[in-house]
mmCIF file of C-alpha atoms and ligand atoms in Angstrom:
data_model
loop_
_atom_site.group_PDB
_atom_site.id
_atom_site.type_symbol
_atom_site.label_atom_id
_atom_site.label_comp_id
_atom_site.label_asym_id
_atom_site.label_seq_id
_atom_site.Cartn_x
_atom_site.Cartn_y
_atom_site.Cartn_z
ATOM 1 C CA MET M 197 1.493 -9.874 -14.816
ATOM 2 C CA LYS M 198 -0.881 -9.379 -12.039
ATOM 3 C CA LEU M 199 0.934 -8.844 -8.135
ATOM 4 C CA ILE M 200 -0.615 -7.716 -4.638
ATOM 5 C CA PHE M 201 2.437 -6.605 -2.475
ATOM 6 C CA LEU M 202 0.856 -7.208 1.438
ATOM 7 C CA GLY M 203 2.088 -6.314 4.348
ATOM 8 C CA PRO M 204 1.412 -4.226 7.605
ATOM 9 C CA PRO M 205 1.925 -0.205 7.630
ATOM 10 C CA GLY M 206 5.189 1.363 6.818
ATOM 11 C CA ALA M 207 6.252 -1.987 4.960
ATOM 12 C CA GLY M 208 7.118 -0.455 2.141
ATOM 13 C CA LYS M 209 3.955 -1.605 -0.262
ATOM 14 C CA GLY M 210 3.772 1.917 -1.975
ATOM 15 C CA THR M 211 7.806 2.926 -2.579
ATOM 16 C CA MET M 212 8.192 -0.687 -3.915
ATOM 17 C CA ALA M 213 4.630 -0.721 -6.093
ATOM 18 C CA GLY M 214 6.110 2.198 -7.590
ATOM 19 C CA ARG M 215 9.100 0.463 -8.138
ATOM 20 C CA THR M 216 7.389 -2.344 -9.940
ATOM 21 C CA LYS M 217 5.471 -0.441 -11.973
ATOM 22 C CA ASP M 218 7.598 1.584 -13.646
ATOM 23 C CA LEU M 219 9.672 -1.456 -14.240
ATOM 24 C CA LEU M 220 6.566 -3.773 -14.959
ATOM 25 C CA ASP M 221 5.097 -0.972 -17.178
ATOM 26 C CA ILE M 222 1.578 -1.828 -15.367
ATOM 27 C CA PRO M 223 -1.031 0.330 -13.106
ATOM 28 C CA HIS M 224 -0.542 0.056 -9.442
ATOM 29 C CA VAL M 225 -3.707 0.715 -7.923
ATOM 30 C CA SER M 226 -3.563 1.532 -4.022
ATOM 31 C CA THR M 227 -6.882 1.019 -2.631
ATOM 32 C CA GLY M 228 -5.296 4.079 0.545
ATOM 33 C CA ALA M 229 -4.436 6.778 -2.919
ATOM 34 C CA LEU M 230 -8.318 6.335 -4.328
ATOM 35 C CA PHE M 231 -10.050 6.764 -0.714
ATOM 36 C CA ARG M 232 -7.418 9.922 -0.078
ATOM 37 C CA GLU M 233 -7.694 11.511 -3.122
ATOM 38 C CA ASN M 234 -12.148 10.988 -2.896
ATOM 39 C CA ILE M 235 -11.076 12.739 1.002
ATOM 40 C CA ALA M 236 -8.590 15.435 -1.104
ATOM 41 C CA THR M 237 -11.510 16.318 -3.912
ATOM 42 C CA GLN M 238 -14.242 15.901 -1.152
ATOM 43 C CA THR M 239 -16.599 13.808 -3.005
ATOM 44 C CA PRO M 240 -19.224 12.230 -1.091
ATOM 45 C CA LEU M 241 -16.919 8.990 -0.630
ATOM 46 C CA GLY M 242 -14.310 10.871 0.999
ATOM 47 C CA LEU M 243 -16.327 12.757 3.109
ATOM 48 C CA ALA M 244 -18.364 9.656 4.339
ATOM 49 C CA ILE M 245 -14.848 7.854 4.585
ATOM 50 C CA LYS M 246 -12.466 10.751 6.846
ATOM 51 C CA GLU M 247 -12.659 10.000 10.428
ATOM 52 C CA THR M 248 -12.565 6.277 9.833
ATOM 53 C CA MET M 249 -8.949 6.966 7.099
ATOM 54 C CA ASP M 250 -8.150 9.513 10.091
ATOM 55 C CA GLN M 251 -8.298 7.232 12.675
ATOM 56 C CA GLY M 252 -6.488 4.145 10.961
ATOM 57 C CA ASN M 253 -9.692 1.670 10.818
ATOM 58 C CA LEU M 254 -10.828 -0.260 7.786
ATOM 59 C CA VAL M 255 -12.935 1.448 5.111
ATOM 60 C CA THR M 256 -15.932 -0.790 4.722
ATOM 61 C CA ASP M 257 -15.773 -4.336 2.792
ATOM 62 C CA GLU M 258 -18.770 -2.940 0.306
ATOM 63 C CA ILE M 259 -17.323 0.015 -0.661
ATOM 64 C CA THR M 260 -13.342 -1.073 -1.286
ATOM 65 C CA VAL M 261 -14.522 -4.093 -3.228
ATOM 66 C CA ALA M 262 -16.916 -2.102 -5.145
ATOM 67 C CA LEU M 263 -13.910 0.179 -5.521
ATOM 68 C CA VAL M 264 -11.916 -2.134 -7.268
ATOM 69 C CA LYS M 265 -13.813 -3.641 -9.284
ATOM 70 C CA ASN M 266 -14.673 -0.268 -11.282
ATOM 71 C CA ARG M 267 -11.083 -0.363 -11.479
ATOM 72 C CA LEU M 268 -9.785 -2.875 -12.156
ATOM 73 C CA ASP M 269 -12.365 -2.837 -15.286
ATOM 74 C CA ARG M 270 -10.649 0.154 -17.239
ATOM 75 C CA PRO M 271 -8.660 -1.168 -19.955
ATOM 76 C CA ASP M 272 -5.035 -0.643 -18.834
ATOM 77 C CA ALA M 273 -4.972 -3.031 -15.987
ATOM 78 C CA ALA M 274 -6.652 -5.347 -18.655
ATOM 79 C CA THR M 275 -3.691 -7.554 -18.354
ATOM 80 C CA GLY M 276 -1.868 -6.963 -15.431
ATOM 81 C CA PHE M 277 -1.975 -4.528 -11.956
ATOM 82 C CA ILE M 278 -0.329 -4.028 -8.790
ATOM 83 C CA LEU M 279 -2.602 -3.794 -6.025
ATOM 84 C CA ASP M 280 -1.511 -1.781 -3.151
ATOM 85 C CA GLY M 281 -3.293 -2.328 0.066
ATOM 86 C CA PHE M 282 -5.949 -4.147 -0.615
ATOM 87 C CA PRO M 283 -7.839 -7.129 -0.089
ATOM 88 C CA ARG M 284 -7.216 -6.624 3.927
ATOM 89 C CA THR M 285 -9.413 -8.603 4.996
ATOM 90 C CA ILE M 286 -10.544 -12.424 4.022
ATOM 91 C CA PRO M 287 -13.726 -11.056 2.003
ATOM 92 C CA GLN M 288 -12.248 -9.015 0.106
ATOM 93 C CA ALA M 289 -9.649 -11.690 -0.821
ATOM 94 C CA VAL M 290 -12.690 -14.057 -2.182
ATOM 95 C CA ALA M 291 -14.405 -11.159 -3.724
ATOM 96 C CA LEU M 292 -11.112 -10.616 -5.461
ATOM 97 C CA SER M 293 -10.422 -14.507 -6.071
ATOM 98 C CA GLU M 294 -13.912 -14.055 -7.884
ATOM 99 C CA ILE M 295 -12.509 -10.781 -10.667
ATOM 100 C CA ARG M 296 -9.324 -12.041 -11.046
ATOM 101 C CA GLU M 297 -5.963 -15.099 -11.147
ATOM 102 C CA LEU M 298 -2.906 -13.737 -9.682
ATOM 103 C CA ASP M 299 0.834 -14.850 -10.205
ATOM 104 C CA HIS M 300 2.336 -13.205 -7.264
ATOM 105 C CA VAL M 301 1.360 -12.399 -3.599
ATOM 106 C CA ILE M 302 4.512 -10.643 -2.063
ATOM 107 C CA ASN M 303 4.232 -10.227 1.563
ATOM 108 C CA LEU M 304 6.542 -7.307 2.885
ATOM 109 C CA SER M 305 7.419 -8.737 6.267
ATOM 110 C CA CYS M 306 9.262 -5.740 8.664
ATOM 111 C CA PRO M 307 9.524 -5.735 12.744
ATOM 112 C CA PRO M 308 7.078 -3.303 14.152
ATOM 113 C CA GLU M 309 9.578 -0.914 16.018
ATOM 114 C CA LYS M 310 11.147 -0.049 12.150
ATOM 115 C CA LEU M 311 7.194 0.774 11.029
ATOM 116 C CA VAL M 312 6.324 3.337 13.597
ATOM 117 C CA GLN M 313 10.152 5.179 13.183
ATOM 118 C CA ARG M 314 9.056 4.523 9.129
ATOM 119 C CA LEU M 315 5.488 6.501 9.075
ATOM 120 C CA THR M 316 6.002 8.653 12.132
ATOM 121 C CA GLY M 317 9.173 10.493 9.152
ATOM 122 C CA ARG M 318 7.138 9.746 6.474
ATOM 123 C CA ARG M 319 6.744 13.300 4.103
ATOM 124 C CA GLN M 320 4.712 12.862 0.804
ATOM 125 C CA CYS M 321 4.538 15.197 -2.467
ATOM 126 C CA GLN M 322 0.258 15.944 -2.607
ATOM 127 C CA VAL M 323 0.815 16.081 -6.479
ATOM 128 C CA CYS M 324 2.729 13.155 -7.462
ATOM 129 C CA GLY M 325 2.576 10.745 -4.920
ATOM 130 C CA ARG M 326 6.039 10.724 -4.139
ATOM 131 C CA ILE M 327 6.930 8.834 -0.607
ATOM 132 C CA PHE M 328 9.893 10.479 0.454
ATOM 133 C CA HIS M 329 11.325 9.743 4.366
ATOM 134 C CA ILE M 330 13.091 12.286 6.905
ATOM 135 C CA LYS M 331 16.125 10.421 7.282
ATOM 136 C CA PHE M 332 15.430 7.081 4.852
ATOM 137 C CA MET M 333 15.180 8.297 1.885
ATOM 138 C CA PRO M 334 15.260 12.696 2.312
ATOM 139 C CA PRO M 335 14.692 14.455 -0.359
ATOM 140 C CA LYS M 336 17.173 16.758 -1.703
ATOM 141 C CA VAL M 337 15.671 20.013 -0.476
ATOM 142 C CA ASP M 338 14.303 19.921 3.095
ATOM 143 C CA GLY M 339 10.408 19.650 2.473
ATOM 144 C CA LYS M 340 10.634 20.196 -0.891
ATOM 145 C CA CYS M 341 9.655 16.909 -3.606
ATOM 146 C CA ASP M 342 12.248 16.128 -5.651
ATOM 147 C CA ASP M 343 10.410 15.921 -8.734
ATOM 148 C CA ASP M 344 8.325 18.936 -9.249
ATOM 149 C CA GLY M 345 8.993 21.080 -5.700
ATOM 150 C CA THR M 346 5.619 21.072 -3.857
ATOM 151 C CA GLU M 347 5.762 21.506 -0.737
ATOM 152 C CA LEU M 348 6.109 18.037 1.081
ATOM 153 C CA SER M 349 3.397 16.587 3.795
ATOM 154 C CA ILE M 350 2.564 14.561 6.644
ATOM 155 C CA ARG M 351 -0.864 12.402 6.265
ATOM 156 C CA ASP M 352 -3.741 12.902 8.910
ATOM 157 C CA ASP M 353 -2.881 9.471 9.776
ATOM 158 C CA ASP M 354 0.831 9.021 10.588
ATOM 159 C CA LYS M 355 0.018 10.701 13.290
ATOM 160 C CA LEU M 356 0.991 8.270 16.476
ATOM 161 C CA GLU M 357 -2.400 7.459 17.781
ATOM 162 C CA ALA M 358 -3.982 6.414 14.460
ATOM 163 C CA VAL M 359 -0.285 4.590 13.966
ATOM 164 C CA LYS M 360 -0.676 2.185 16.820
ATOM 165 C CA ASN M 361 -4.686 1.890 15.484
ATOM 166 C CA ARG M 362 -3.616 0.828 12.192
ATOM 167 C CA LEU M 363 -0.414 -2.064 13.764
ATOM 168 C CA LYS M 364 -3.839 -3.713 15.687
ATOM 169 C CA VAL M 365 -5.949 -3.398 12.629
ATOM 170 C CA TYR M 366 -3.232 -4.518 10.596
ATOM 171 C CA ALA M 367 -2.523 -8.030 13.240
ATOM 172 C CA ASP M 368 -6.296 -8.667 14.004
ATOM 173 C CA SER M 369 -8.149 -8.166 10.151
ATOM 174 C CA THR M 370 -5.188 -8.360 7.524
ATOM 175 C CA ARG M 371 -2.629 -10.370 8.964
ATOM 176 C CA PRO M 372 -4.704 -14.118 8.857
ATOM 177 C CA LEU M 373 -4.455 -12.738 4.475
ATOM 178 C CA VAL M 374 -0.554 -13.853 4.982
ATOM 179 C CA THR M 375 -2.038 -18.032 5.759
ATOM 180 C CA TRP M 376 -4.746 -17.766 3.361
ATOM 181 C CA TYR M 377 -2.484 -16.690 0.303
ATOM 182 C CA LYS M 378 -0.208 -19.371 1.386
ATOM 183 C CA ASP M 379 -2.446 -21.518 1.848
ATOM 184 C CA HIS M 380 -3.626 -21.230 -2.579
ATOM 185 C CA GLY M 381 0.034 -21.217 -3.464
ATOM 186 C CA LEU M 382 0.837 -17.204 -4.112
ATOM 187 C CA LEU M 383 2.221 -16.183 -1.410
ATOM 188 C CA ARG M 384 6.091 -14.871 -1.244
ATOM 189 C CA ILE M 385 7.909 -13.625 1.382
ATOM 190 C CA VAL M 386 10.558 -10.571 1.285
ATOM 191 C CA ASP M 387 12.044 -8.989 4.150
ATOM 192 C CA ALA M 388 11.195 -5.588 3.743
ATOM 193 C CA SER M 389 13.497 -5.049 6.700
ATOM 194 C CA LYS M 390 16.760 -4.403 4.733
ATOM 195 C CA ALA M 391 17.558 -1.038 2.450
ATOM 196 C CA PRO M 392 15.052 -0.302 0.187
ATOM 197 C CA ASP M 393 17.341 -1.241 -2.839
ATOM 198 C CA GLY M 394 18.404 -4.406 -0.865
ATOM 199 C CA VAL M 395 13.932 -5.218 -0.920
ATOM 200 C CA PHE M 396 13.793 -4.264 -4.605
ATOM 201 C CA GLU M 397 16.168 -6.750 -6.150
ATOM 202 C CA ALA M 398 14.854 -9.359 -3.746
ATOM 203 C CA ILE M 399 11.192 -8.442 -4.876
ATOM 204 C CA LYS M 400 12.951 -8.642 -8.853
ATOM 205 C CA ASP M 401 13.806 -12.358 -7.733
ATOM 206 C CA VAL M 402 10.501 -13.899 -6.941
ATOM 207 C CA ILE M 403 8.763 -12.024 -10.028
ATOM 208 C CA GLY M 404 12.228 -13.332 -12.330
ATOM 209 C CA TYR M 405 13.577 -9.799 -13.691
HETATM 210 P P1 AP5 N 60 -3.051 2.885 2.073
HETATM 211 O O1 AP5 N 60 -2.350 3.600 1.532
HETATM 212 O O2 AP5 N 60 -2.700 1.377 2.047
HETATM 213 O O3 AP5 N 60 -2.202 2.634 4.270
HETATM 214 P P2 AP5 N 60 -0.968 1.381 5.203
HETATM 215 O O4 AP5 N 60 -0.644 -0.401 4.517
HETATM 216 O O5 AP5 N 60 -1.128 1.666 6.474
HETATM 217 O O6 AP5 N 60 0.335 1.277 4.187
HETATM 218 P P3 AP5 N 60 0.887 2.677 3.942
HETATM 219 O O7 AP5 N 60 1.000 3.409 2.792
HETATM 220 O O8 AP5 N 60 1.099 3.725 5.576
HETATM 221 O O9 AP5 N 60 2.477 2.224 3.920
HETATM 222 P P4 AP5 N 60 3.568 1.615 2.445
HETATM 223 O O10 AP5 N 60 3.619 0.163 3.423
HETATM 224 O O11 AP5 N 60 2.566 1.394 1.526
HETATM 225 O O12 AP5 N 60 4.604 1.768 3.211
HETATM 226 P P5 AP5 N 60 5.458 3.187 2.966
HETATM 227 O O13 AP5 N 60 6.184 2.575 0.861
HETATM 228 O O14 AP5 N 60 4.566 4.688 2.051
HETATM 229 O O15 AP5 N 60 -4.358 2.822 3.540
HETATM 230 C C1 AP5 N 60 -5.038 4.153 4.636
HETATM 231 C C2 AP5 N 60 -5.782 4.236 5.162
HETATM 232 O O16 AP5 N 60 -6.759 3.453 3.891
HETATM 233 C C3 AP5 N 60 -6.131 2.356 6.345
HETATM 234 O O17 AP5 N 60 -5.861 2.963 7.138
HETATM 235 C C4 AP5 N 60 -7.688 2.702 5.557
HETATM 236 O O18 AP5 N 60 -8.607 3.181 6.814
HETATM 237 C C5 AP5 N 60 -7.731 2.563 4.320
HETATM 238 N N1 AP5 N 60 -8.130 1.736 3.572
HETATM 239 C C6 AP5 N 60 -6.800 1.057 2.189
HETATM 240 N N2 AP5 N 60 -7.393 -0.269 2.088
HETATM 241 C C7 AP5 N 60 -8.167 -0.614 2.240
HETATM 242 C C8 AP5 N 60 -8.466 -1.501 2.413
HETATM 243 N N3 AP5 N 60 -8.328 -2.143 1.293
HETATM 244 N N4 AP5 N 60 -9.744 -1.682 2.753
HETATM 245 C C9 AP5 N 60 -9.866 -1.173 3.830
HETATM 246 N N5 AP5 N 60 -9.442 -0.278 3.726
HETATM 247 C C10 AP5 N 60 -8.559 0.494 3.390
HETATM 248 O O19 AP5 N 60 7.041 3.779 3.155
HETATM 249 C C11 AP5 N 60 6.289 3.622 4.266
HETATM 250 C C12 AP5 N 60 8.021 5.432 4.877
HETATM 251 O O20 AP5 N 60 9.010 3.912 5.099
HETATM 252 C C13 AP5 N 60 8.269 6.298 3.749
HETATM 253 O O21 AP5 N 60 8.881 7.072 4.524
HETATM 254 C C14 AP5 N 60 8.799 5.637 3.019
HETATM 255 O O22 AP5 N 60 9.943 6.441 2.336
HETATM 256 C C15 AP5 N 60 10.536 4.317 3.844
HETATM 257 N N6 AP5 N 60 10.240 3.709 3.412
HETATM 258 C C16 AP5 N 60 9.623 2.087 2.371
HETATM 259 N N7 AP5 N 60 10.435 1.014 1.981
HETATM 260 C C17 AP5 N 60 11.799 1.817 3.352
HETATM 261 C C18 AP5 N 60 13.107 0.724 3.198
HETATM 262 N N8 AP5 N 60 12.859 -0.657 2.912
HETATM 263 N N9 AP5 N 60 13.877 1.264 4.447
HETATM 264 C C19 AP5 N 60 13.594 2.800 5.110
HETATM 265 N N10 AP5 N 60 12.339 3.341 4.714
HETATM 266 C C20 AP5 N 60 11.611 2.823 3.959
#
């Protein structure tokens, strides 16, 4: 199955893509995670994009499309994948449509006040990538990953100023994709303001599981 998880920052794309990946056994391709890996390992790409990401602005379409094409060319993505955080602009969506057909574009909708609360309380494991929230999905031991005990960290772009900018960038550049995918007959809307289990059930309904 070929899926896109669309939605504003903090809607739960990474959380729900992680669960769906386990259900379908297909790769979860997160452009944000791929960029953060490059930053953490200080590759030339990582050094070039760090400031852009910390401020909550978008990396260029040229760089992002090349990264995704390269990832989707790997054999594990031949028959299915979940794209999380891509596409984020109309040119990215057009580029994707030229290389892959899609089954569903799942739009996770959530009101802005919840998004801010979710992002500013997010904590993430740097080793396995598992996502927690200090209030809504707390780890069993405060500040430690349930899976490997690693110290949880706060993303640089989850500071309030960057969060506000990310929501504006979403409204300007990414929200138009909702209409674009609706016009292409691929859009499925899921209410992501509910508790995580309820959101996941709604996603399973959409994909027929
Ligand atoms: P990216 O990593 O994609 O960030 P984002 O889209 O801003 O999305 P987030 O990861 O912040 O949120 P999410 O929707 O995945 O929510 P999550 O599941 O973590 O991109 C980061 C940056 O990379 C961009 O700003 C840009 O610079 C660059 N970039 C990436 N892709 C790009 C592209 N295509 N083009 C150009 N640049 C690109 O959940 C958030 C919190 O809420 C967590 O704490 C979680 O535990 C909690 N939570 C989740 N679901 C629920 C729920 N149902 N109820 C309560 N809490 C919940």
